[in-house]
Amino acid sequence: QVQLVESGGGLVQAGGSLRLSCAASGQTGSIYAMAWFRQGPGKDREFVAVFSWSAGTTYYGDSVKGRFTMTRDIVKNTVYLQMNSLKAEDTAVYYCAADVAATYGLGYVSRRSSEYEDWGQGTQVTVSS
């Protein structure tokens, strides 16, 4: 229904910055929210950030508050994740996800990976110390 493609990952030194992009295509009119999750080696998938078009709100995970910023381009159906002051523990595969169901209503902003229906392939971010 919705296809997501992440880009912008790479290798960066601690303290550096990267900007990730997630482009959506297909039935983009069905998207209620787009989010970023990440999964490091041997770790569970972790919520990073979300923007909800329906609720008009943005939220960030505790581990990235003050360092990461999520922005959007409505015309391009694209969201971005600006990552500053990167740390070694930020090393992970970063995934873009779309909520196309709004299971709990338009005012609910999901922070759980199980509540997103469509996912991108992921982009690797590696932070060297």
Coordinates of C-alpha atoms in Angstrom, one line a residue, residues 10-111:
G10 CA 26.9 5.9 6.6
L11 CA 29.9 6.1 8.8
V12 CA 30.5 9.1 11.0
Q13 CA 32.8 9.9 13.9
A14 CA 31.4 10.5 17.3
G15 CA 30.2 14.1 17.6
G16 CA 29.4 14.3 14.0
S17 CA 26.1 14.6 12.1
L18 CA 24.0 12.7 9.5
R19 CA 20.7 13.4 7.9
L20 CA 18.5 10.5 6.9
S21 CA 15.7 10.7 4.4
C22 CA 12.6 8.5 4.0
A23 CA 10.6 8.9 0.8
A24 CA 7.1 7.5 0.7
S25 CA 5.2 6.4 -2.4
G26 CA 2.1 4.5 -3.3
Q27 CA -1.1 5.4 -1.4
T28 CA 0.5 8.2 0.5
G29 CA -2.9 9.7 1.2
S30 CA -3.4 6.9 3.7
I31 CA -0.5 7.8 5.9
Y32 CA -1.5 9.1 9.3
A33 CA 2.0 9.2 10.8
M34 CA 5.6 8.5 9.8
A35 CA 8.2 7.4 12.3
W36 CA 11.8 6.5 12.7
F37 CA 12.9 3.4 14.6
R38 CA 16.4 1.9 15.0
Q39 CA 17.8 -1.5 15.9
G40 CA 21.3 -2.0 17.0
P41 CA 23.1 -5.4 16.9
G42 CA 21.6 -7.7 19.5
K43 CA 19.0 -5.1 20.6
D44 CA 15.3 -4.7 20.3
R45 CA 13.8 -2.2 17.9
E46 CA 13.7 1.2 19.5
F47 CA 11.5 4.2 18.9
V48 CA 13.4 7.3 17.7
A49 CA 10.9 9.9 16.5
V50 CA 7.5 10.3 15.0
F51 CA 5.5 12.9 13.2
S52 CA 1.7 12.6 13.0
W53 CA 0.0 14.4 10.2
S54 CA -3.4 13.7 11.8
A55 CA -2.5 14.9 15.2
G56 CA 0.0 17.5 14.2
T57 CA 2.5 16.5 16.7
T58 CA 6.1 15.3 16.9
Y59 CA 7.7 13.2 19.6
Y60 CA 11.2 11.8 20.3
G61 CA 12.6 9.0 22.2
D62 CA 14.3 9.8 25.4
S63 CA 17.7 8.7 24.2
V64 CA 17.7 11.2 21.2
K65 CA 15.9 14.2 22.6
G66 CA 17.9 17.4 22.1
R67 CA 20.2 15.7 19.5
F68 CA 17.8 14.5 16.7
T69 CA 15.3 16.5 14.8
M70 CA 12.5 15.1 12.6
T71 CA 11.2 17.3 9.7
R72 CA 8.9 16.7 6.8
D73 CA 8.2 17.8 3.2
I74 CA 4.5 17.2 2.5
V75 CA 4.8 17.9 -1.2
K76 CA 7.6 15.3 -1.6
N77 CA 6.0 12.8 0.9
T78 CA 9.3 12.7 2.6
V79 CA 10.5 12.9 6.2
Y80 CA 14.0 13.5 7.4
L81 CA 15.9 12.8 10.6
Q82 CA 18.7 15.2 11.4
M83 CA 21.1 13.5 13.8
N84 CA 23.6 15.7 15.6
S85 CA 26.1 15.0 18.4
L86 CA 26.2 11.4 17.4
K87 CA 27.4 8.8 19.9
A88 CA 28.7 5.3 19.5
E89 CA 25.4 3.9 21.0
D90 CA 23.5 5.5 18.1
T91 CA 25.0 2.8 15.8
A92 CA 22.1 0.9 14.4
V93 CA 20.0 0.2 11.3
Y94 CA 17.5 3.0 11.1
Y95 CA 14.0 2.2 9.8
C96 CA 11.3 4.4 8.5
A97 CA 7.7 3.3 9.2
A98 CA 4.2 4.5 8.3
D99 CA 1.0 4.2 10.2
V100 CA -1.8 3.7 7.6
A101 CA -4.4 2.3 10.0
A102 CA -4.8 4.8 12.8
T103 CA -6.1 1.9 14.9
Y104 CA -6.6 3.9 18.0
G105 CA -7.9 7.0 16.4
L106 CA -6.5 10.0 14.6
G107 CA -5.3 11.7 17.8
Y108 CA -3.2 8.8 18.9
V109 CA 0.5 9.0 18.1
S110 CA 2.1 5.5 18.1
R111 CA 5.6 4.9 19.6

